[in-house]
Amino acid sequence: MDLKLLLLSTLLGVFCYSNAQKEGNECINANAKYCGECIQAGAKCGWCKDPNFLKQGETVSTRCDELQSLIKRGCDEPMIENPHGERRILKNKMVTNRRKGQDKLKPEEITQIQPQKLKLTLRSGEPQTFALKFKRAEDYPIDLYYLMDLSYSMKDDLENVKNLGTSLMVEMSKITSDFRIGFGSFVEKTVMPYISTTPAKLRNPCTGDQNCTSPFSYKNVLKLTSDGKRFNTLVGQQHISGNLDSPEGGFDAIMQVAVCGDQIGWRNVTRLLVFSTDAGFHFAGDGKLGGIVLPNDGKCHLENNVYTMSHYYDYPSIAHLVQKLSDNNIQTIFAVTEEFQPVYQELKNLIPKSAVGTLSANSSNVINLIIDAYNSLSSEVILENSKLPEGVTIAYTSRCKNGVISEGENGRRCSNISIGDEVTFSISVTSKGCPKKDKHETIKIKPLGFTEEVEITLHFLCECDCEKEGVKNSELCHFGNGTYECGACKCNEGRVGRQCECSSNDVATEDMDRTCRKDNGTDICSNNGDCVCGTCECKKRDNPEERYSGQYCECDNFNCDRSGNKLCGGHGRCECRVCVCDPMWTGSACDCSLDNTTCMASNKQICNGRGICECGTCKCTDPKFQGPTCETCPTCPGVCTQQKECVQCRAFGTGEKKDVCEEKCSYFNLIKVKDRDKLPQPNDASYPVVHCKERDANDCWFYYTYAVNNNTQKEVHVVDTLDCPAGPDIIPIVAGVVAGIVLIGLALLLIWKLLMIIHDRREFAKFEKEKMNAKWDTQENPIYKSPINQFQNPSYGHRAAAL
C-alpha cells in the first residue's frame, strides 16, 4: 500500500511539474534567438538591445523577457524593443439616416454598416478591437424571387400564384418603394428513376386525361422585374408537370438561382428567395440512383433560362447550398405544407438567415407568409466573417436594444431590430505568431443576408524596427559570420556562439568541453548549462527572476538564505548564493537590522534600561518586563484594574468606555473562551500570564487573562459569559404557591367528604337501630281499618250439629 502511495505521489509530482513548465514565462519559453522571434512569443515580451546587457554565462535568448523583468535586470527602457499594434480606419462613411418618401437613393448609395474599411496591425497575443455599427435603413430595396414546385400535387397552388405579382407588389409597397419580383419553377432531374423516360411520358407525365407539360429540372421563367402584371401573365402561362418519386429536385434549382446572378437579375440589395413546395428534397448522393456521380460544381449552367446539366451533376449538399447562399447574400423563405414543416424546420437550423412558413393546401396565404417571414428575417442581424488566416481569431461582443450585451457565439447577433434601430458590435482580432507566407491578409465581415461588408486588411508585426538597422557580415560577429542587429549577433547558417565564433560541427569537441569544467572536474558547466564553443551557456529557469550565472554557471540568485520566507529577508539581493545586504542590515539572510531606533523606549533609553538591542529587537534581561522596548509588565500590580474597562466594552459592550471602545481599546487581541477552564494557565505559555477577576456595575463577575506574547502582541482571553448572583426564581415560587393552594383545597375537600361519609353512616346506623326497636307491625298499618266485617249466625252451629 505504501509503495502505491509513493508511486502515485511521484506521478502527481511529475504532472504538477510539467504543468508548471507549461505555465511558465512565455517569453523565456520561446527561447528566442533574435528580436522578431521574441515579439512573436507574446504581447508582454520585450527585447533588450543594449550590447552590454548580457552577463557571463547568459545566452542570447535571455534578452527576451517581460518588460518589468528586463528593467529590473538593468536594461534601460529606451533600450527595450517593444512594438505595439495599431488600428487605422480607412473608410468610415456614416450610416444612412433617411425616411420613406425622401430623396430616392441608389442601392449603392445606402449605407447600413460602419466603418467600411480599416487596417489592423497585429502584434502576437495583443488584440486589436474596433466598433462596428449597424442600422437598418428605411425604404431599402428588395428583390424577391419566387421558386415554385410544379409537380402535379401543386396544381391548386399554381392557380393562386398566378395573381401573386400584383398582390404582392401592393403589400410590399408598404415596406419599400423599390421592389422587384421574379419567378422560376422546378420539377426533377430528367433521368430514371426520377421520371419515366418513355416517349409518351416525356410528352405528358400525368395519367388519364390530364394535360401536363414535359418534365424539367429548373426553368427561370421571369427575371426580376418591377412589373407585377408581367409576372401574372407569365405565371398564368405555366403548366403543371410530373415525376415518379416523392422528393423533388429543388436543391438543383436553389443552386442555380444563387449562382446565376446575371440571368436572375439580382441587385446588391436585400435578396429574398421564396421556395414553395409540398414535398421533400433530394440532396448530395441521391444522384447515384440515376447513375450521376459527379459532385455539383456550384456554377451556373442556364441556357435559354433552363438548367441543362441536371443529368450530369449530382444534387448539391446542404453545406454547399449554405456556402453559396451566404456568398450571394440570399435569404431563403421555405413556404411548405404542414406535413413537411418539421423537415424544413430542421433544414432552416442548418441555413443561417432562413425562415419557414406553413403554406395552406392551395397557397392562398402565400402573401401573408412572405411578409411575416421577411419581417422575421430583417429583424435579426448576424455577423459572419470570411476564412481567417492561420493563428488569427475573432471575438464578438454585441450591444443590442435595451442594453442587452452578449458574448461568444451570441455576440455575433442582435434580434428584434426595427427599422431605424442602431446596434453596435465590439470586434477583437488577435493573432498568435506570424503567418508562414504572406505578412498581409484581408478578411471580410458582413451581416448575413446583406451585401454590405467591412474589409479588414491585416498587417502582422513579425520584425523589430532595430532589425532594419542590422549590419550584415559584421566584424562584431567573428569576422563577418553573422548579422549584428538589436545588440546581438544573428549567426549565419552553420555558425553558433554568442559572437558566431564556432562552426556547428565543432560544438561538442572534447577540447572545448574541457574549458567548461571548473577545476578540471567532471561536471560540464556545473550541470547548470551547456558548453557552446568552449563557453558555458547557462540554463534558464521557469521563474524569470531566477538565473544561473558565472563562468561555469556555478552561481545563481535563488539559493541564498531566507528569512520570513523571503530571499535575503527582503533586505538584500542574492549574488552567487550569498546575500548582499542593503545598508543598515546584516546577517546571512539580511534579517538583522542595525537601526537602534526601534529599541528606543518612551524614556529615551535603549530597551527601557532593562534589556539589550539585538537586530533591532529588544531582549529583556528582567523577565517581568516584555514588549518591543521592555516597557510592558503584565504581572505588575494594577494591570487587571487598568484593562478592566477595555475588556468590559470589547467583550460585553458595557462599561464606561463603551462609546469610545473602538478608539481607545483596540490595542490588544481579544479571544473569547467558553469557561474558566479554557483560560491560559501560567505554565501553558512561555510568557507571563495574569489572571484577573473583576466586577461590573450589576455585581456580575467576569474573568480574563492578560499577557504579552513572544511576538510583542497583547492578548486578552475572556470568558464570554458573566457570573452574576442568582436572584429569586419567580416561576417556581408562583408555581409552588399555586400548587400549594390547589393541594390544600383538595385536602380540605377530601376531609369534608370523609366527615360527611362518617356522619351519614352514623345516622343510618341510628335509623336501623330505631327500626329494630319499633313496637308496631311493620307489615300492617295500625291506623288502617278494613271496610269488611264478619258476622256469625249463632244458630248456624246448632243446626249443623243436629244434622
mmCIF file of C-alpha atoms in Angstrom, residues 14-319:
data_model
loop_
_atom_site.group_PDB
_atom_site.id
_atom_site.type_symbol
_atom_site.label_atom_id
_atom_site.label_comp_id
_atom_site.label_asym_id
_atom_site.label_seq_id
_atom_site.Cartn_x
_atom_site.Cartn_y
_atom_site.Cartn_z
ATOM 1 C CA VAL A 14 5.785 14.893 -12.308
ATOM 2 C CA PHE A 15 2.379 16.020 -13.575
ATOM 3 C CA CYS A 16 2.425 19.193 -11.476
ATOM 4 C CA TYR A 17 5.983 19.965 -12.545
ATOM 5 C CA SER A 18 5.125 19.525 -16.215
ATOM 6 C CA ASN A 19 2.130 21.826 -15.779
ATOM 7 C CA ALA A 20 4.349 24.375 -14.076
ATOM 8 C CA GLN A 21 6.707 24.136 -17.034
ATOM 9 C CA LYS A 22 3.842 24.816 -19.431
ATOM 10 C CA GLU A 23 2.580 27.743 -17.398
ATOM 11 C CA GLY A 24 5.998 29.386 -17.187
ATOM 12 C CA ASN A 25 7.089 32.690 -18.669
ATOM 13 C CA GLU A 26 6.151 32.576 -22.360
ATOM 14 C CA CYS A 27 8.975 34.957 -23.222
ATOM 15 C CA ILE A 28 11.623 32.671 -21.717
ATOM 16 C CA ASN A 29 9.994 29.505 -23.044
ATOM 17 C CA ALA A 30 10.180 30.913 -26.569
ATOM 18 C CA ASN A 31 14.000 30.656 -26.418
ATOM 19 C CA ALA A 32 14.150 33.492 -28.940
ATOM 20 C CA LYS A 33 17.425 33.944 -30.793
ATOM 21 C CA TYR A 34 16.548 37.316 -32.347
ATOM 22 C CA CYS A 35 14.190 40.223 -31.706
ATOM 23 C CA GLY A 36 11.499 39.301 -34.223
ATOM 24 C CA GLU A 37 11.161 35.844 -32.734
ATOM 25 C CA CYS A 38 10.869 37.416 -29.283
ATOM 26 C CA ILE A 39 7.992 39.791 -30.032
ATOM 27 C CA GLN A 40 6.074 36.926 -31.630
ATOM 28 C CA ALA A 41 6.212 34.977 -28.358
ATOM 29 C CA GLY A 42 3.649 37.179 -26.611
ATOM 30 C CA ALA A 43 2.342 40.680 -26.053
ATOM 31 C CA LYS A 44 4.297 41.052 -22.789
ATOM 32 C CA CYS A 45 7.670 40.177 -24.305
ATOM 33 C CA GLY A 46 10.375 42.728 -24.982
ATOM 34 C CA TRP A 47 13.929 42.517 -26.339
ATOM 35 C CA CYS A 48 16.828 44.343 -24.715
ATOM 36 C CA LYS A 49 19.101 45.676 -27.449
ATOM 37 C CA ASP A 50 21.722 47.036 -25.042
ATOM 38 C CA PRO A 51 25.029 45.440 -26.227
ATOM 39 C CA ASN A 52 26.314 45.221 -22.630
ATOM 40 C CA PHE A 53 23.177 43.737 -21.136
ATOM 41 C CA LEU A 54 24.169 40.063 -21.009
ATOM 42 C CA LYS A 55 26.196 38.778 -18.068
ATOM 43 C CA GLN A 56 28.715 35.994 -18.284
ATOM 44 C CA GLY A 57 27.054 32.644 -18.874
ATOM 45 C CA GLU A 58 23.752 34.125 -20.106
ATOM 46 C CA THR A 59 22.510 33.126 -23.553
ATOM 47 C CA VAL A 60 21.286 35.486 -26.264
ATOM 48 C CA SER A 61 17.713 34.358 -25.622
ATOM 49 C CA THR A 62 17.989 35.937 -22.143
ATOM 50 C CA ARG A 63 17.481 39.286 -23.850
ATOM 51 C CA CYS A 64 13.850 38.265 -24.373
ATOM 52 C CA ASP A 65 11.828 38.696 -21.202
ATOM 53 C CA GLU A 66 8.876 40.546 -19.737
ATOM 54 C CA LEU A 67 9.314 44.314 -19.642
ATOM 55 C CA GLN A 68 9.417 44.722 -15.867
ATOM 56 C CA SER A 69 11.905 41.899 -15.549
ATOM 57 C CA LEU A 70 14.214 43.476 -18.159
ATOM 58 C CA ILE A 71 14.092 46.850 -16.381
ATOM 59 C CA LYS A 72 14.764 45.190 -13.038
ATOM 60 C CA ARG A 73 17.763 43.395 -14.528
ATOM 61 C CA GLY A 74 19.276 46.699 -15.613
ATOM 62 C CA CYS A 75 18.054 47.295 -19.171
ATOM 63 C CA ASP A 76 17.025 50.920 -19.626
ATOM 64 C CA GLU A 77 13.526 51.345 -21.016
ATOM 65 C CA PRO A 78 14.679 53.195 -24.193
ATOM 66 C CA MET A 79 16.855 50.150 -24.980
ATOM 67 C CA ILE A 80 13.862 47.778 -24.932
ATOM 68 C CA GLU A 81 12.271 46.885 -28.236
ATOM 69 C CA ASN A 82 8.544 46.509 -27.605
ATOM 70 C CA PRO A 83 6.412 47.394 -30.657
ATOM 71 C CA HIS A 84 2.617 47.606 -30.436
ATOM 72 C CA GLY A 85 -0.151 47.001 -32.916
ATOM 73 C CA GLU A 86 -2.497 49.701 -34.116
ATOM 74 C CA ARG A 87 -5.899 50.264 -35.692
ATOM 75 C CA ARG A 88 -6.464 52.627 -38.596
ATOM 76 C CA ILE A 89 -9.854 53.303 -40.215
ATOM 77 C CA LEU A 90 -9.549 53.837 -43.975
ATOM 78 C CA LYS A 91 -13.209 54.309 -44.913
ATOM 79 C CA ASN A 92 -15.818 55.451 -42.435
ATOM 80 C CA LYS A 93 -18.956 56.574 -44.241
ATOM 81 C CA MET A 94 -21.818 57.339 -41.864
ATOM 82 C CA VAL A 95 -24.847 55.035 -41.865
ATOM 83 C CA THR A 96 -27.783 56.328 -43.908
ATOM 84 C CA ASN A 97 -30.391 58.235 -41.956
ATOM 85 C CA ARG A 98 -33.452 58.891 -44.069
ATOM 86 C CA ARG A 99 -37.157 58.129 -44.175
ATOM 87 C CA LYS A 100 -39.505 56.738 -46.768
ATOM 88 C CA GLY A 101 -40.598 59.363 -49.298
ATOM 89 C CA GLN A 102 -37.391 61.350 -49.112
ATOM 90 C CA ASP A 103 -34.913 61.620 -51.976
ATOM 91 C CA LYS A 104 -34.600 58.241 -53.634
ATOM 92 C CA LEU A 105 -31.119 56.780 -53.387
ATOM 93 C CA LYS A 106 -29.460 54.119 -55.434
ATOM 94 C CA PRO A 107 -28.768 50.877 -53.557
ATOM 95 C CA GLU A 108 -25.019 51.550 -53.590
ATOM 96 C CA GLU A 109 -25.650 54.968 -52.010
ATOM 97 C CA ILE A 110 -27.341 53.465 -48.934
ATOM 98 C CA THR A 111 -25.065 52.610 -46.007
ATOM 99 C CA GLN A 112 -26.169 50.302 -43.188
ATOM 100 C CA ILE A 113 -22.803 49.284 -41.760
ATOM 101 C CA GLN A 114 -19.928 51.426 -40.465
ATOM 102 C CA PRO A 115 -16.918 51.510 -40.876
ATOM 103 C CA GLN A 116 -16.429 50.027 -44.312
ATOM 104 C CA LYS A 117 -12.675 49.568 -44.470
ATOM 105 C CA LEU A 118 -9.850 49.520 -41.944
ATOM 106 C CA LYS A 119 -6.317 48.302 -41.397
ATOM 107 C CA LEU A 120 -5.173 46.395 -38.310
ATOM 108 C CA THR A 121 -1.533 45.967 -37.373
ATOM 109 C CA LEU A 122 -1.366 42.852 -35.181
ATOM 110 C CA ARG A 123 1.256 42.016 -32.594
ATOM 111 C CA SER A 124 1.188 38.410 -31.432
ATOM 112 C CA GLY A 125 -1.080 38.000 -28.412
ATOM 113 C CA GLU A 126 -2.207 41.647 -28.466
ATOM 114 C CA PRO A 127 -5.869 42.053 -29.528
ATOM 115 C CA GLN A 128 -6.966 44.956 -31.684
ATOM 116 C CA THR A 129 -10.571 45.998 -31.076
ATOM 117 C CA PHE A 130 -12.893 48.173 -33.128
ATOM 118 C CA ALA A 131 -16.588 49.020 -33.044
ATOM 119 C CA LEU A 132 -18.920 48.040 -35.900
ATOM 120 C CA LYS A 133 -22.201 49.922 -36.182
ATOM 121 C CA PHE A 134 -25.283 48.551 -37.970
ATOM 122 C CA LYS A 135 -28.511 50.418 -38.712
ATOM 123 C CA ARG A 136 -31.457 49.149 -40.730
ATOM 124 C CA ALA A 137 -32.214 51.706 -43.410
ATOM 125 C CA GLU A 138 -35.809 52.597 -44.125
ATOM 126 C CA ASP A 139 -37.186 52.054 -47.650
ATOM 127 C CA TYR A 140 -34.338 49.679 -48.542
ATOM 128 C CA PRO A 141 -34.756 47.999 -51.981
ATOM 129 C CA ILE A 142 -35.880 44.343 -52.071
ATOM 130 C CA ASP A 143 -35.519 41.672 -54.764
ATOM 131 C CA LEU A 144 -37.823 38.637 -54.347
ATOM 132 C CA TYR A 145 -37.575 35.514 -56.476
ATOM 133 C CA TYR A 146 -40.449 33.022 -56.244
ATOM 134 C CA LEU A 147 -39.234 29.459 -56.890
ATOM 135 C CA MET A 148 -42.161 27.040 -57.207
ATOM 136 C CA ASP A 149 -42.527 23.278 -57.356
ATOM 137 C CA LEU A 150 -44.592 22.479 -60.488
ATOM 138 C CA SER A 151 -45.105 18.785 -59.818
ATOM 139 C CA TYR A 152 -48.694 17.581 -60.195
ATOM 140 C CA SER A 153 -49.510 17.840 -56.491
ATOM 141 C CA MET A 154 -49.046 21.646 -56.714
ATOM 142 C CA LYS A 155 -51.811 22.103 -59.303
ATOM 143 C CA ASP A 156 -54.162 24.032 -56.985
ATOM 144 C CA ASP A 157 -51.294 26.170 -55.713
ATOM 145 C CA LEU A 158 -50.378 27.348 -59.215
ATOM 146 C CA GLU A 159 -53.826 28.870 -59.687
ATOM 147 C CA ASN A 160 -53.377 31.075 -56.597
ATOM 148 C CA VAL A 161 -49.825 32.069 -57.516
ATOM 149 C CA LYS A 162 -50.968 33.378 -60.909
ATOM 150 C CA ASN A 163 -52.202 36.591 -59.259
ATOM 151 C CA LEU A 164 -49.309 36.815 -56.814
ATOM 152 C CA GLY A 165 -47.387 39.522 -58.709
ATOM 153 C CA THR A 166 -49.724 42.491 -58.400
ATOM 154 C CA SER A 167 -50.988 41.487 -54.942
ATOM 155 C CA LEU A 168 -47.504 41.123 -53.569
ATOM 156 C CA MET A 169 -46.465 44.420 -55.173
ATOM 157 C CA VAL A 170 -49.233 46.191 -53.263
ATOM 158 C CA GLU A 171 -48.252 44.643 -49.940
ATOM 159 C CA MET A 172 -44.512 45.151 -50.386
ATOM 160 C CA SER A 173 -45.037 48.800 -51.313
ATOM 161 C CA LYS A 174 -45.872 49.320 -47.634
ATOM 162 C CA ILE A 175 -42.299 48.247 -46.809
ATOM 163 C CA THR A 176 -40.271 49.613 -49.715
ATOM 164 C CA SER A 177 -40.803 51.782 -52.752
ATOM 165 C CA ASP A 178 -38.234 49.798 -54.754
ATOM 166 C CA PHE A 179 -39.432 46.195 -55.124
ATOM 167 C CA ARG A 180 -38.764 43.666 -57.872
ATOM 168 C CA ILE A 181 -40.151 40.164 -58.280
ATOM 169 C CA GLY A 182 -39.151 37.150 -60.382
ATOM 170 C CA PHE A 183 -40.401 33.607 -60.926
ATOM 171 C CA GLY A 184 -38.855 30.204 -61.504
ATOM 172 C CA SER A 185 -40.092 26.628 -61.399
ATOM 173 C CA PHE A 186 -38.619 23.166 -60.908
ATOM 174 C CA VAL A 187 -39.652 19.529 -61.025
ATOM 175 C CA GLU A 188 -36.925 16.870 -61.081
ATOM 176 C CA LYS A 189 -33.866 15.535 -62.889
ATOM 177 C CA THR A 190 -34.895 14.246 -66.304
ATOM 178 C CA VAL A 191 -33.464 10.738 -65.886
ATOM 179 C CA MET A 192 -34.728 7.458 -64.494
ATOM 180 C CA PRO A 193 -35.813 6.641 -61.801
ATOM 181 C CA TYR A 194 -36.946 10.203 -61.020
ATOM 182 C CA ILE A 195 -39.173 10.427 -64.096
ATOM 183 C CA SER A 196 -40.451 7.975 -66.664
ATOM 184 C CA THR A 197 -38.343 8.182 -69.836
ATOM 185 C CA THR A 198 -40.817 6.526 -72.186
ATOM 186 C CA PRO A 199 -41.636 8.857 -75.113
ATOM 187 C CA ALA A 200 -45.263 9.192 -74.118
ATOM 188 C CA LYS A 201 -44.447 10.072 -70.501
ATOM 189 C CA LEU A 202 -41.785 12.553 -71.619
ATOM 190 C CA ARG A 203 -44.505 14.362 -73.600
ATOM 191 C CA ASN A 204 -47.157 14.104 -70.841
ATOM 192 C CA PRO A 205 -46.013 12.660 -67.498
ATOM 193 C CA CYS A 206 -49.517 12.837 -65.993
ATOM 194 C CA THR A 207 -52.016 9.996 -66.050
ATOM 195 C CA GLY A 208 -55.518 9.948 -67.515
ATOM 196 C CA ASP A 209 -56.765 12.939 -69.444
ATOM 197 C CA GLN A 210 -54.589 15.439 -67.512
ATOM 198 C CA ASN A 211 -52.653 17.711 -69.855
ATOM 199 C CA CYS A 212 -49.190 18.299 -68.282
ATOM 200 C CA THR A 213 -46.020 19.814 -69.677
ATOM 201 C CA SER A 214 -42.820 17.834 -70.190
ATOM 202 C CA PRO A 215 -40.706 17.318 -67.048
ATOM 203 C CA PHE A 216 -37.739 19.595 -66.484
ATOM 204 C CA SER A 217 -35.194 20.251 -63.733
ATOM 205 C CA TYR A 218 -35.267 24.049 -63.330
ATOM 206 C CA LYS A 219 -36.571 26.866 -65.506
ATOM 207 C CA ASN A 220 -36.102 30.614 -64.980
ATOM 208 C CA VAL A 221 -39.500 31.863 -66.096
ATOM 209 C CA LEU A 222 -39.187 35.570 -65.266
ATOM 210 C CA LYS A 223 -36.129 37.654 -64.493
ATOM 211 C CA LEU A 224 -36.509 40.058 -61.575
ATOM 212 C CA THR A 225 -38.787 42.893 -62.631
ATOM 213 C CA SER A 226 -40.858 45.674 -61.115
ATOM 214 C CA ASP A 227 -43.773 44.849 -63.461
ATOM 215 C CA GLY A 228 -46.271 42.863 -61.395
ATOM 216 C CA LYS A 229 -48.671 42.426 -64.293
ATOM 217 C CA ARG A 230 -45.992 40.767 -66.401
ATOM 218 C CA PHE A 231 -45.389 38.399 -63.507
ATOM 219 C CA ASN A 232 -49.072 37.450 -63.504
ATOM 220 C CA THR A 233 -49.100 36.968 -67.276
ATOM 221 C CA LEU A 234 -46.055 34.688 -67.437
ATOM 222 C CA VAL A 235 -47.022 32.663 -64.388
ATOM 223 C CA GLY A 236 -50.502 32.233 -65.850
ATOM 224 C CA GLN A 237 -48.928 30.537 -68.877
ATOM 225 C CA GLN A 238 -47.213 27.867 -66.752
ATOM 226 C CA HIS A 239 -48.428 24.276 -66.664
ATOM 227 C CA ILE A 240 -48.063 21.514 -64.128
ATOM 228 C CA SER A 241 -45.658 18.665 -64.819
ATOM 229 C CA GLY A 242 -44.988 15.389 -63.013
ATOM 230 C CA ASN A 243 -42.409 12.896 -61.763
ATOM 231 C CA LEU A 244 -42.277 9.442 -60.222
ATOM 232 C CA ASP A 245 -40.834 9.763 -56.716
ATOM 233 C CA SER A 246 -41.998 11.936 -53.842
ATOM 234 C CA PRO A 247 -38.863 14.095 -53.171
ATOM 235 C CA GLU A 248 -38.217 16.857 -55.664
ATOM 236 C CA GLY A 249 -35.071 18.351 -57.219
ATOM 237 C CA GLY A 250 -35.434 21.709 -55.501
ATOM 238 C CA PHE A 251 -31.793 21.893 -54.418
ATOM 239 C CA ASP A 252 -30.660 21.968 -58.066
ATOM 240 C CA ALA A 253 -32.971 24.931 -58.612
ATOM 241 C CA ILE A 254 -31.829 26.784 -55.472
ATOM 242 C CA MET A 255 -28.186 26.396 -56.510
ATOM 243 C CA GLN A 256 -28.831 27.875 -59.942
ATOM 244 C CA VAL A 257 -30.859 30.747 -58.532
ATOM 245 C CA ALA A 258 -27.993 31.537 -56.137
ATOM 246 C CA VAL A 259 -25.104 31.429 -58.633
ATOM 247 C CA CYS A 260 -26.767 32.717 -61.818
ATOM 248 C CA GLY A 261 -26.933 36.322 -60.704
ATOM 249 C CA ASP A 262 -26.926 37.881 -64.167
ATOM 250 C CA GLN A 263 -29.716 35.685 -65.547
ATOM 251 C CA ILE A 264 -31.828 36.089 -62.407
ATOM 252 C CA GLY A 265 -31.129 39.833 -62.235
ATOM 253 C CA TRP A 266 -30.044 40.125 -58.611
ATOM 254 C CA ARG A 267 -29.083 43.624 -57.439
ATOM 255 C CA ASN A 268 -26.891 44.496 -54.434
ATOM 256 C CA VAL A 269 -29.967 44.879 -52.237
ATOM 257 C CA THR A 270 -31.977 42.651 -49.913
ATOM 258 C CA ARG A 271 -32.345 39.355 -51.743
ATOM 259 C CA LEU A 272 -35.218 37.027 -50.853
ATOM 260 C CA LEU A 273 -35.766 33.546 -52.282
ATOM 261 C CA VAL A 274 -39.227 32.051 -51.652
ATOM 262 C CA PHE A 275 -39.098 28.257 -52.083
ATOM 263 C CA SER A 276 -42.628 26.832 -52.387
ATOM 264 C CA THR A 277 -43.272 23.071 -52.305
ATOM 265 C CA ASP A 278 -45.409 20.344 -50.774
ATOM 266 C CA ALA A 279 -42.742 17.624 -50.820
ATOM 267 C CA GLY A 280 -39.266 16.775 -49.550
ATOM 268 C CA PHE A 281 -35.967 17.170 -51.374
ATOM 269 C CA HIS A 282 -33.105 15.192 -52.858
ATOM 270 C CA PHE A 283 -29.555 16.074 -51.762
ATOM 271 C CA ALA A 284 -25.962 15.065 -52.456
ATOM 272 C CA GLY A 285 -25.596 11.318 -53.060
ATOM 273 C CA ASP A 286 -29.130 10.715 -54.298
ATOM 274 C CA GLY A 287 -27.935 11.244 -57.862
ATOM 275 C CA LYS A 288 -26.311 7.789 -57.781
ATOM 276 C CA LEU A 289 -29.805 6.307 -58.235
ATOM 277 C CA GLY A 290 -29.757 7.783 -61.719
ATOM 278 C CA GLY A 291 -26.109 6.975 -62.393
ATOM 279 C CA ILE A 292 -24.969 10.539 -61.649
ATOM 280 C CA VAL A 293 -21.782 10.556 -59.576
ATOM 281 C CA LEU A 294 -20.105 13.886 -60.329
ATOM 282 C CA PRO A 295 -20.482 16.316 -57.391
ATOM 283 C CA ASN A 296 -22.297 19.534 -58.077
ATOM 284 C CA ASP A 297 -19.765 22.151 -59.217
ATOM 285 C CA GLY A 298 -21.672 25.153 -57.846
ATOM 286 C CA LYS A 299 -21.566 27.003 -61.163
ATOM 287 C CA CYS A 300 -24.250 28.489 -63.396
ATOM 288 C CA HIS A 301 -25.482 26.204 -66.196
ATOM 289 C CA LEU A 302 -28.507 28.051 -67.585
ATOM 290 C CA GLU A 303 -29.024 28.021 -71.322
ATOM 291 C CA ASN A 304 -32.106 29.826 -72.568
ATOM 292 C CA ASN A 305 -33.130 30.058 -68.906
ATOM 293 C CA VAL A 306 -33.162 26.243 -68.483
ATOM 294 C CA TYR A 307 -30.782 24.192 -66.293
ATOM 295 C CA THR A 308 -29.057 21.898 -68.773
ATOM 296 C CA MET A 309 -26.698 19.880 -66.555
ATOM 297 C CA SER A 310 -29.136 18.171 -64.198
ATOM 298 C CA HIS A 311 -28.362 14.796 -65.809
ATOM 299 C CA TYR A 312 -24.599 15.402 -65.426
ATOM 300 C CA TYR A 313 -24.092 16.799 -61.896
ATOM 301 C CA ASP A 314 -25.397 15.392 -58.637
ATOM 302 C CA TYR A 315 -27.653 17.341 -56.293
ATOM 303 C CA PRO A 316 -25.761 19.862 -54.132
ATOM 304 C CA SER A 317 -25.169 19.154 -50.458
ATOM 305 C CA ILE A 318 -26.718 21.270 -47.729
ATOM 306 C CA ALA A 319 -23.295 22.675 -46.770
#
